[in-house]
Coordinates of C-alpha atoms and ligand atoms in Angstrom, one line a residue:
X1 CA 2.8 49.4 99.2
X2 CA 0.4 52.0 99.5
X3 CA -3.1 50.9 100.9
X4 CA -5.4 50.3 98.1
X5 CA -9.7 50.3 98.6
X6 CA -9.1 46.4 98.6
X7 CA -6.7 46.1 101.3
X8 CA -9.3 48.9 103.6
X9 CA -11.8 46.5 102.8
X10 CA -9.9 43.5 104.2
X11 CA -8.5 45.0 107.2
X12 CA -12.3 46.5 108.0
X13 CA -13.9 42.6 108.4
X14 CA -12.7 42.6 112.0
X15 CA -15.2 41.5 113.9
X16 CA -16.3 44.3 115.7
X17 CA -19.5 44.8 117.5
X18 CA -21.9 47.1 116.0
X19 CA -26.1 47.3 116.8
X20 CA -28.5 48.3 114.2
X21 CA -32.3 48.1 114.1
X22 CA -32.5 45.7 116.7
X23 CA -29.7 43.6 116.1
X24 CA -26.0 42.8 116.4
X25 CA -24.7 42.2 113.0
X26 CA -21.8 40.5 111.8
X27 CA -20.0 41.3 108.9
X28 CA -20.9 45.5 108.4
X29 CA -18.2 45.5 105.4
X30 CA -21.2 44.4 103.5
X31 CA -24.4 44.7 105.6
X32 CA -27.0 47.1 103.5
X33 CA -26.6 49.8 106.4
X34 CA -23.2 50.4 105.7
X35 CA -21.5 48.5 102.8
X36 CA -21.8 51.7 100.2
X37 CA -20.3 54.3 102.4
X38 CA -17.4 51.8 103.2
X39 CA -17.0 51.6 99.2
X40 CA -17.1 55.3 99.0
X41 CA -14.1 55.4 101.5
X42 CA -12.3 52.5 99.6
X43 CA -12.5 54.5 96.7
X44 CA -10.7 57.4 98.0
X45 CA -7.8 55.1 98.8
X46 CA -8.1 53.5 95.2
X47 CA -8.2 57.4 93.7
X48 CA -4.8 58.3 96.1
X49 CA -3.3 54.9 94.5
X50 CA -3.8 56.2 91.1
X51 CA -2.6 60.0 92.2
X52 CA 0.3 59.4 94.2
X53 CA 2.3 62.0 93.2
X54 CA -0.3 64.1 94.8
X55 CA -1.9 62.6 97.2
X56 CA 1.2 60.3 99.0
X57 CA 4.5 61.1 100.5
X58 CA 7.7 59.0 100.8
X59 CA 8.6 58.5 104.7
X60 CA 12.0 58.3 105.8
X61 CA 11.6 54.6 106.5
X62 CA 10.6 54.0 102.7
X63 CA 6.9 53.7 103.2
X64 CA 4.6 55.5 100.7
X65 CA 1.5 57.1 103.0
X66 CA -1.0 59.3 102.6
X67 CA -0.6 63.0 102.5
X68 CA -2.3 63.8 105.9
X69 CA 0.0 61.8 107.8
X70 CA 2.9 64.6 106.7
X71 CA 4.1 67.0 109.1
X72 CA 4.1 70.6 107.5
X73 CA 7.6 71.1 108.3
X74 CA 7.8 73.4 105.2
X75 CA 5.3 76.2 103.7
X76 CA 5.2 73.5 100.6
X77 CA 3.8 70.6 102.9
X78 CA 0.9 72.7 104.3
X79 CA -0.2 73.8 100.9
X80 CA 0.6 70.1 99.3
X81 CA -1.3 68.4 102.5
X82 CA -4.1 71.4 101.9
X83 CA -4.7 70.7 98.4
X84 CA -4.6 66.6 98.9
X85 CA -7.8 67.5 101.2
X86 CA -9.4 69.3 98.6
X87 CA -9.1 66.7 95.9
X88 CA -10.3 64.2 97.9
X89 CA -13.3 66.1 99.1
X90 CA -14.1 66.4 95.6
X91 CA -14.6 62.7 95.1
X92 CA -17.3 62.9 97.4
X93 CA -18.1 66.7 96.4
X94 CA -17.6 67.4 100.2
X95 CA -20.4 65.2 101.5
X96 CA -18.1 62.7 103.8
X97 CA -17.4 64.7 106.9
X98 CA -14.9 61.9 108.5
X99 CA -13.0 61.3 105.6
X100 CA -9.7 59.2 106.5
X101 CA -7.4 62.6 106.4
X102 CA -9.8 64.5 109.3
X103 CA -8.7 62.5 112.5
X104 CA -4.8 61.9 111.6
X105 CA -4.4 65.6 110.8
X106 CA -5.6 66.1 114.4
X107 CA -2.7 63.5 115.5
X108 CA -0.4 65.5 112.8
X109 CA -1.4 68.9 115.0
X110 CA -0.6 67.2 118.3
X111 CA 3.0 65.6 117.0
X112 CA 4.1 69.6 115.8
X113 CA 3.7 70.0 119.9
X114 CA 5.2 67.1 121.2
X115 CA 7.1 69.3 123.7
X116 CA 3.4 69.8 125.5
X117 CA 3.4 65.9 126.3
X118 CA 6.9 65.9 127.0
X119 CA 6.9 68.5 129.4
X120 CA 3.5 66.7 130.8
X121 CA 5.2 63.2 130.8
X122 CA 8.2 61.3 129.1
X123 CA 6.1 58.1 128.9
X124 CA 2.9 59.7 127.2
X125 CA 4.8 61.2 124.9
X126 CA 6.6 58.4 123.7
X127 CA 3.2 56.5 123.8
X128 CA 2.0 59.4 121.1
X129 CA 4.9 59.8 118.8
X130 CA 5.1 55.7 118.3
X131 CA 1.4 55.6 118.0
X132 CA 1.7 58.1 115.2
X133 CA 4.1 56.6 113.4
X134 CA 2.2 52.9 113.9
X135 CA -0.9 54.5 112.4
X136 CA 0.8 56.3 109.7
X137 CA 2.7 53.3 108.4
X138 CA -0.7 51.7 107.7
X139 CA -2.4 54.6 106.9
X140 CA -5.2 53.6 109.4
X141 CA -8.7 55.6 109.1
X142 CA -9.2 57.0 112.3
X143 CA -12.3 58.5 113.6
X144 CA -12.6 60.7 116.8
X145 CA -15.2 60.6 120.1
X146 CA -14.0 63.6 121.8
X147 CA -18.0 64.7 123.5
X148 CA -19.8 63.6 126.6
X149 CA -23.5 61.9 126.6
X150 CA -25.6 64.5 127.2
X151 CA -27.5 64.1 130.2
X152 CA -27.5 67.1 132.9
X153 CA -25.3 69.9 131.5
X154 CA -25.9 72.2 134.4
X155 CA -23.4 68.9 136.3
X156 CA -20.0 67.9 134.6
X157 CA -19.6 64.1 134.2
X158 CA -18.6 63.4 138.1
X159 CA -21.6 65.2 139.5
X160 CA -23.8 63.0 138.0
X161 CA -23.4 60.9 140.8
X162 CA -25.7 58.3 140.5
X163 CA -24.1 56.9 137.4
X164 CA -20.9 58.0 137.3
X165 CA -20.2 55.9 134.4
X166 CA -22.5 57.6 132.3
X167 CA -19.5 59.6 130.6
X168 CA -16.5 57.2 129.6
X169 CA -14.8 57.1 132.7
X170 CA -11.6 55.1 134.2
X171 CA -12.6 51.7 136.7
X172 CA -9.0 51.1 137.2
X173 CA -5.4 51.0 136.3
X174 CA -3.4 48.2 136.4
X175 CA 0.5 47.4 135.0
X176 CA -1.4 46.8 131.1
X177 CA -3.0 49.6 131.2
X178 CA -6.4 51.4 132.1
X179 CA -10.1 49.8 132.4
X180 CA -12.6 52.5 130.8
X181 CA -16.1 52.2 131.1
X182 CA -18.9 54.6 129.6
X183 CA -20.1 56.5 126.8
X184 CA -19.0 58.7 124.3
X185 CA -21.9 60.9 122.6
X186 CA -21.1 60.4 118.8
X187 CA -18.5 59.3 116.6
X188 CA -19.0 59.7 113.2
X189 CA -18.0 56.8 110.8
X190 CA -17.6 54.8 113.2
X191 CA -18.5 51.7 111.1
X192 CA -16.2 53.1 108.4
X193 CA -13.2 53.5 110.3
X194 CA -10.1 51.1 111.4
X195 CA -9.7 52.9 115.0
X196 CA -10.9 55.7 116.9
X197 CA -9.3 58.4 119.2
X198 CA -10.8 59.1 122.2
X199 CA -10.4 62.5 124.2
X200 CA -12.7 64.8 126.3
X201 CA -13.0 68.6 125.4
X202 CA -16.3 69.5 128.4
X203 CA -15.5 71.3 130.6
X204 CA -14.3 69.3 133.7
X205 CA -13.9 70.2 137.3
X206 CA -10.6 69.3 139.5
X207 CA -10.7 67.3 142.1
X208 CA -14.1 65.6 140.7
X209 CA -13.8 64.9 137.1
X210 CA -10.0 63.7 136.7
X211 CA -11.5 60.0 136.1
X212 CA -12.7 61.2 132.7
X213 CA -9.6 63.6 131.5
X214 CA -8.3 60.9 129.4
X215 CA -7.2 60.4 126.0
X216 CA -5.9 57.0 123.8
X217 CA -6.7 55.3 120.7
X218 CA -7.9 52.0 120.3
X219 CA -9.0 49.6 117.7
X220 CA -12.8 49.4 116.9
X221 CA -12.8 46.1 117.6
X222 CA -11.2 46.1 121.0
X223 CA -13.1 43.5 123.1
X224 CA -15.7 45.6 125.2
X225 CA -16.5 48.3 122.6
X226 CA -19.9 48.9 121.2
X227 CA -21.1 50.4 118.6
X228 CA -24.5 51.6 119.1
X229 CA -25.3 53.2 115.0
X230 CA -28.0 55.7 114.1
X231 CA -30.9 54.8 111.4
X232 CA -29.2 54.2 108.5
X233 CA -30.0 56.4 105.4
X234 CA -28.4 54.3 102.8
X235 CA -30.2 51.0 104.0
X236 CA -33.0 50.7 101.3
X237 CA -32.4 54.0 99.4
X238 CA -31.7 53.1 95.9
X239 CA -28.9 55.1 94.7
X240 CA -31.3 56.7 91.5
X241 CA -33.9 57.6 93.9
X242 CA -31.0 58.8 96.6
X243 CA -27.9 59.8 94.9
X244 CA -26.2 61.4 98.0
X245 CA -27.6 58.7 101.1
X246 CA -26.9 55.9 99.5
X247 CA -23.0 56.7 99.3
X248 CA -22.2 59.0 101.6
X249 CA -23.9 57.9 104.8
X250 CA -20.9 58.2 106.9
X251 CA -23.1 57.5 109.6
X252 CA -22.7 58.3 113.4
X253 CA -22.4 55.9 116.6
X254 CA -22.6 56.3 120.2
X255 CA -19.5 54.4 121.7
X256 CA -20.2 52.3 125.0
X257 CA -17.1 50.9 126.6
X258 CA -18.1 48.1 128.2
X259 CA -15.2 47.5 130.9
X260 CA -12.5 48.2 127.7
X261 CA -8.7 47.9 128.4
X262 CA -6.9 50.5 126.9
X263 CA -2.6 49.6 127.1
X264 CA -0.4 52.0 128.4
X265 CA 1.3 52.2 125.0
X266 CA -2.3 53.9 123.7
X267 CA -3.1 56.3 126.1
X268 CA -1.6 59.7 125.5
X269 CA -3.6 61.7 128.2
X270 CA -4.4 60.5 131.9
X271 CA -6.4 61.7 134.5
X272 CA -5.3 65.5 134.2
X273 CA -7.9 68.0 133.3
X274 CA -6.0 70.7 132.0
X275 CA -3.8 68.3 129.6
X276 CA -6.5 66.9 128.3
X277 CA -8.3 70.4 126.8
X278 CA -4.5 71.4 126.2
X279 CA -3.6 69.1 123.9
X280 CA -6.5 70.8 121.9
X281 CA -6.6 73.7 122.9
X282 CA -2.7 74.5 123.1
X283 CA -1.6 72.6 120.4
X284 CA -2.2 72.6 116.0
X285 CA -4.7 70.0 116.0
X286 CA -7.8 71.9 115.6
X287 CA -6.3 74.1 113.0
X288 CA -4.7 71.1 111.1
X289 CA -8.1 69.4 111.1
X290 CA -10.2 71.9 110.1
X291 CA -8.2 72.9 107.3
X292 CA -9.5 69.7 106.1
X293 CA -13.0 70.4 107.5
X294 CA -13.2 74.1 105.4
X295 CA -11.5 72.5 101.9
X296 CA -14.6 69.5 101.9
X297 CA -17.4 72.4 103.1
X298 CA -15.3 74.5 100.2
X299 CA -16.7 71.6 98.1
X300 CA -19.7 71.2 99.2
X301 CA -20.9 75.1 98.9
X302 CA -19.6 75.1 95.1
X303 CA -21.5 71.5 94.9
X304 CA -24.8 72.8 96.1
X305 CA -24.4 76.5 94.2
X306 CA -23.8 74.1 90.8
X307 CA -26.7 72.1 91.7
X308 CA -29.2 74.8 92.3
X309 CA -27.7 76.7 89.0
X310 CA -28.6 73.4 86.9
X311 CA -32.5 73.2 88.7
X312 CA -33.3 76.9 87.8
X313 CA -32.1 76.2 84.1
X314 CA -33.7 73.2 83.9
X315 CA -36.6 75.0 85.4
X316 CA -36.6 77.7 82.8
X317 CA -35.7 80.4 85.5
X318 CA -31.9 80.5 85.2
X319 CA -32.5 84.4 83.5
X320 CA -34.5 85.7 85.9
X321 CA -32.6 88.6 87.4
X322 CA -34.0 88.1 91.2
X323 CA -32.6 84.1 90.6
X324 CA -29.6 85.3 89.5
X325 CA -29.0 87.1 92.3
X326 CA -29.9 84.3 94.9
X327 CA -27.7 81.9 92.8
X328 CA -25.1 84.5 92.9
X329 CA -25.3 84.7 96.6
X330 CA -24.6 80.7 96.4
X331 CA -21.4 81.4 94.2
X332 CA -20.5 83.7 96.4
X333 CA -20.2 81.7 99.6
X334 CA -18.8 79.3 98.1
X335 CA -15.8 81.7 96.9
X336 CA -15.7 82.9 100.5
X337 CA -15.0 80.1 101.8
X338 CA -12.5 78.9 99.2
X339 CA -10.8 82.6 99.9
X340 CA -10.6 81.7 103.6
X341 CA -8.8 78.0 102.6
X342 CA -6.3 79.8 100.4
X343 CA -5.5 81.9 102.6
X344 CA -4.8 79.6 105.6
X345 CA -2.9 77.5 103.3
X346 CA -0.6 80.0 102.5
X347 CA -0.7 82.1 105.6
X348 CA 0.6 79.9 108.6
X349 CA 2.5 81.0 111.2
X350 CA 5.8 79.1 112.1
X351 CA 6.1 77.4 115.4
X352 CA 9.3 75.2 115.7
X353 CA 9.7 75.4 112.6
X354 CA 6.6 73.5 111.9
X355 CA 4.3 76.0 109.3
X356 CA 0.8 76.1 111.5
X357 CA -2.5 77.5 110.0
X358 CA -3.7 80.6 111.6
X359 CA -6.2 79.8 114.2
X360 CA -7.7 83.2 113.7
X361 CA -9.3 82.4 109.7
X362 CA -10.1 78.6 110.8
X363 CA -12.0 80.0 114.1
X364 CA -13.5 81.9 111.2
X365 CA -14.7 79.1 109.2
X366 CA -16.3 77.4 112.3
X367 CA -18.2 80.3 113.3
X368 CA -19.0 81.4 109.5
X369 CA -19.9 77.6 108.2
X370 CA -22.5 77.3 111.2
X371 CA -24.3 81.0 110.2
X372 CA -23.8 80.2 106.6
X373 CA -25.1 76.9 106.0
X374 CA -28.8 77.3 107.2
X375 CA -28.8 80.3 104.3
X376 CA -27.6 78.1 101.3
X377 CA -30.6 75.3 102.1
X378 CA -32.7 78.4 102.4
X379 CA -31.7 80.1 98.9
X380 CA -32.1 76.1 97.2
X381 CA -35.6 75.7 98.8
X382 CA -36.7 79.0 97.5
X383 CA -35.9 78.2 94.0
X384 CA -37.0 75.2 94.1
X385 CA -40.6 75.3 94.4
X386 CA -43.0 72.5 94.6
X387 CA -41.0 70.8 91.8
X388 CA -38.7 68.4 94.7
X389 CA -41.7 67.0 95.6
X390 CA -43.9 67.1 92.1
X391 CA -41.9 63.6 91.6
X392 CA -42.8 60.0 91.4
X393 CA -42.9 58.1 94.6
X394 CA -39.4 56.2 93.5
X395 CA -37.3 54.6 91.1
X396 CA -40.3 51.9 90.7
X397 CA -42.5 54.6 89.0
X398 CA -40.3 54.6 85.8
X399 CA -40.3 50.9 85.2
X400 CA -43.9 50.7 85.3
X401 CA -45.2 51.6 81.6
X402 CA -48.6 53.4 83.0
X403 CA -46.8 55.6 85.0
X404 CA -44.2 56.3 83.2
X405 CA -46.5 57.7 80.3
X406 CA -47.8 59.9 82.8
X407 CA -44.0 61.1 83.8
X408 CA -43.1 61.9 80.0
X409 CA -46.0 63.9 79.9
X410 CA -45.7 65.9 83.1
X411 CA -41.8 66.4 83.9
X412 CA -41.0 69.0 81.2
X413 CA -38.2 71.4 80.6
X414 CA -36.9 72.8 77.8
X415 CA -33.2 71.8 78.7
X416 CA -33.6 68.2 79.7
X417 CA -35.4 64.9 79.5
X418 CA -38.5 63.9 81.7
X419 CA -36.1 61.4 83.2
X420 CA -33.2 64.1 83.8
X421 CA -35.6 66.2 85.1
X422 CA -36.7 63.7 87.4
X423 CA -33.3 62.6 88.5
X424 CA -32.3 66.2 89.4
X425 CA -35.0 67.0 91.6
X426 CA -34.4 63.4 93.7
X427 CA -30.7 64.7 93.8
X428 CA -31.7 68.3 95.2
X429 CA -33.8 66.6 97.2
X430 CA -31.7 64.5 99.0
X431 CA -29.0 67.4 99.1
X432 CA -31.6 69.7 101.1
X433 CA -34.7 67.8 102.2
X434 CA -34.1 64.1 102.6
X435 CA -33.2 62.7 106.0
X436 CA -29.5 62.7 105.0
X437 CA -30.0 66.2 103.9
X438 CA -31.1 67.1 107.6
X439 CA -28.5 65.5 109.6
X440 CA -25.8 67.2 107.0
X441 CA -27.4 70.3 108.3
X442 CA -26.9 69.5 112.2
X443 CA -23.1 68.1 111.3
X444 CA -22.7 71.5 109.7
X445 CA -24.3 73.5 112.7
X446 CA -22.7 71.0 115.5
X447 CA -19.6 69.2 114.3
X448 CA -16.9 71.8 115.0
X449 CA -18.7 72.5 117.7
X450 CA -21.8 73.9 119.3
X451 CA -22.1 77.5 117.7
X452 CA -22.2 79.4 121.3
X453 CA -19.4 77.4 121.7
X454 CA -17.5 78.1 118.6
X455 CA -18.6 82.0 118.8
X456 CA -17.1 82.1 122.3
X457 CA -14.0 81.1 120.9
X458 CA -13.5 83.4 118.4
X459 CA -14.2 85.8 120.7
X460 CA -11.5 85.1 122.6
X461 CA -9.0 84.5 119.8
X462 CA -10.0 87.4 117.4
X463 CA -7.4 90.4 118.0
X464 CA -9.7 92.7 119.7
X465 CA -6.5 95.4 120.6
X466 CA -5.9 96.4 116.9
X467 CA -9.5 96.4 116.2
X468 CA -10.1 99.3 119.0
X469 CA -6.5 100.8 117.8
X470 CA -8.7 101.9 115.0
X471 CA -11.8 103.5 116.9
X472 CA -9.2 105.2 119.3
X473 CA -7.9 106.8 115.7
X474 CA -11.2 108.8 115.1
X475 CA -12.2 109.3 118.9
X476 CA -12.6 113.1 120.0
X477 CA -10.9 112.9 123.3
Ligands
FAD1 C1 -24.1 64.9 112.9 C2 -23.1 65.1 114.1 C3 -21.9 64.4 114.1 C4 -21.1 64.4 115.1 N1 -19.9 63.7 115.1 C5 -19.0 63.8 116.2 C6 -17.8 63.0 116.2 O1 -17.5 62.3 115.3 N2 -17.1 63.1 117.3 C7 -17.4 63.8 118.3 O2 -16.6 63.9 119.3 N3 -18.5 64.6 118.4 C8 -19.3 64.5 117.3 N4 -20.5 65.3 117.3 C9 -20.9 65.9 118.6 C10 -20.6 67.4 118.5 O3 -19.3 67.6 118.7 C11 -21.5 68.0 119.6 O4 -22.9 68.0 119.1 C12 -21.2 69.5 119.9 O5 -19.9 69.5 120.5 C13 -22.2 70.1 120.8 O6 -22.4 69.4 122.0 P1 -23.8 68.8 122.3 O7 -24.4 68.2 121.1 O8 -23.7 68.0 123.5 O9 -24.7 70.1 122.6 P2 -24.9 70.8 124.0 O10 -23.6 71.2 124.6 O11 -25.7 69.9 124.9 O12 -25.7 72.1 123.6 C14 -27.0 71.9 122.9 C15 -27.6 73.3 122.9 O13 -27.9 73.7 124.3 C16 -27.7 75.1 124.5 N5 -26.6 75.2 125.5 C17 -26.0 74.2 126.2 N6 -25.1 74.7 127.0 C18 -25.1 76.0 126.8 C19 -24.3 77.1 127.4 N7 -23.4 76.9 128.3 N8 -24.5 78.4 126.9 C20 -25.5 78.6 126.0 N9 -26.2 77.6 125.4 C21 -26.0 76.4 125.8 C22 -27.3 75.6 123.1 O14 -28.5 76.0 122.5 C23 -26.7 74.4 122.4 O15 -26.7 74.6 121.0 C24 -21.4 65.3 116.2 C25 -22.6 66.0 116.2 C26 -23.5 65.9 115.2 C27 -24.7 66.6 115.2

């Protein structure tokens, strides 16, 4: 049976404890904050039910599973798992981040390196691989904490010493397991996922951080946790005033472990520093993961470049050379970006005999989504004009008959209807000015990453030796 929207929704009533606006609600499948991103993510189970052939993958056990949970022992499974990403950021034309295939591929990338935990420990290892194959069975949605509170970054998490607890820390270890207290900056959808994985990637110092160099999955639900959501974008916006909040507000939590036990058989990582950025940093699970991350922002660019096309033709500028060049430019990212996904689907480099994206292109894409993205809301703003904000104040104004006489009158164009006209602006208005518009635009700048961070990076992976081969090839000695 492969999981249907219906049988997420079921599993997702579990009781978990989430605050919003001043209150702890019961029930989030359905609460107003959340209940239509939660039936955007059920419908990307429904669309893998109806594509199968595509989407799912037969395991050895007989279970039919999603895509993402496949390792890419074969050029073919990297480009199948690749384009699986791609179709199903096009159901939400790449504006769910956390979609259920970003966390697991991160998993997927760890599993390709089992050796790492081996070599680290026999237990962990095992605690990993059967973990994997628990969550793959029933194709969990995972989400992932991974970042520190901030607080004082000039301290890592133990030199804050008057609240050590402030980062997710361990209070003790007993034969069950570990006790974790603390906090975990952000995890995005975490109301729309089953579990989440927990890991550390700041930089931590031996000898007085090992209490937080920890990694393990747990249930959202696990007693202890709380989930402490952001203002919701989709509670209140109507979907004709807010086409893109009011589905896609994947929303993002702070986690507080409130004294949380975590079982031996879910932690993977345990007080060690330098396996706990390893099984990062050494390992395929950034590359695996953000080959999911640069097919949805693939999506999105060609989303927004098609959007901004249909507002200058509706707008009567579409001809213009000077607009065709900035829309042009759009296009053009766009292609760059799908260039750069090709490519590191059908690039990889084999590592036992597992075929691994090329960290180089997807260190890339971090850098180059992060520079990129503030230039494509630029670009849509310039053609845009006053026209996202000539518009009434919301869906209300067209079913009064006064106003609306006023709107046929005023919301010309030679291409559409007053009321398409109307619509289109709200939509490129909540694509680049809304409030969901502008935390899309620090997701984009911060997700993969803080962009010193992500530039600091590349400039330690990018082959600097055959780029200097070539100046040494013109130098006069
Ligand atoms: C919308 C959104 C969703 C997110 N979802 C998730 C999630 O699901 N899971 C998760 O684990 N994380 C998530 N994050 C967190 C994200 O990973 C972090 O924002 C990112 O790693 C940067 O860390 P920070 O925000 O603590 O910024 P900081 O590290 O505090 O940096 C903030 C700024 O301070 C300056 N700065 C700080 N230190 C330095 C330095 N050493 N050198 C130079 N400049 C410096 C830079 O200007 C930097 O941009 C999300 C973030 C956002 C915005």
């Amino acid at each position: 049976m492969i999981r249907t929207g219906e049988r997420y929704l079921d599993d997702l009533r579990d009781g978990r404890t989430i605050f919003i606006n001043g209150e702890k609600i019961t029930n989030h499948v359905d609460h107003p904050a959340f209940r239509n991103a939660i039936r955007s993510v059920a419908n990307l189970y429904d669309y893998k039910v109806k594509h199968a052939d595509s989407m799912t993958f037969k395991t050895e056990t007989g279970e039919q599973i999603s895509l993402h949970w496949e390792l890419p022992s074969t050029p073919e499974k990297l480009v199948a798992r690749g384009h699986a990403a791609y179709e199903w950021a096009k159901q939400t034309v790449g504006w769910l981040g956390r979609s259920p295939d970003y966390t697991p591929s991160a998993l997927t990338g760890m599993l390709t390196h089992i050796e790492l935990f081996e070599s680290y420990s026999q237990e962990r290892a095992d605690a990993l691989r059967n973990y994997f194959a628990y969550a793959s069975e029933k194709d969990l949605y995972l989400t992932y904490a991974l970042i520190s509170p901030q607080g004082d970054r000039s301290k890592t998490p133990g030199e804050h010493t008057k609240n050590i607890y402030h980062t997710l820390g361990v209070v003790e270890k007993n034969a069950k397991g570990i006790v974790v207290r603390g906090t975990k900056m952000l995890a995005t959808g975490a109301a729309l996922a089953d579990e989440v994985f927990v890991g550390t990637h700041y930089p931590l110092k031996q000898g007085i951080d090992e209490r937080y160099a920890l990694s393990f999955a747990v249930p959202l639900n696990t007693d202890g946790i709380k989930i402490i959501s952001r203002q919701s974008y989709e509670l209140g916006a109507n979907p004709k005033d807010y086409p893109l909040s009011s589905r896609f507000d994947e929303n993002d939590s702070m986690l507080y472990f409130d004294d949380v036990l975590v079982p031996w058989e879910r932690v993977f990582v345990f007080e060690d520093i330098e396996m706990c950025l390893r099984q990062l940093d050494s390992t395929a699970t950034e590359v695996i993961m953000d080959t999911q991350g640069l097919a949805r922002y693939a999506v999105k660019l060609h989303f927004l470049a098609g959007l901004a096309q249909n507002m200058a033709e509706i707008n009567g500028v579409c001809q213009i050379p000077a607009v065709k060049e900035s829309l042009a430019q759009l296009a053009c990212y766009a292609m760059n970006m799908e260039a750069l996904f090709k490519s590191v689907i059908h690039c990889p480099k084999i590592y036992n005999g597992f075929y691994i994206p090329d960290k180089t292109l997807l260190y890339t894409y971090r850098v180059m989504s992060q520079s990129i993205y503030p230039n494509v809301l630029g670009i849509i703003r310039k053609l845009a004009g006053g026209g996202i904000l000539m518009l009434p104040s919301s869906e209300a104004d067209l079913e009064n008959d006064e106003i609306l006489g006023i709107i046929e009158k005023t919301q010309y164009s030679s291409v559409a209807s007053p009321i398409e006209r109307v619509r289109l602006m709200r939509l490129v208005w909540d694509a680049v000015g809304s409030e969901f518009a502008s935390r899309h635009h620090q997701y984009e700048l911060f997700y993969a990453g803080a962009p010193y961070q992500t530039l600091g990076r590349f400039y330690k992976q990018y082959d600097w030796e055959s780029s200097r081969a070539l100046v040494e090839k013109v130098k006069i000695p």
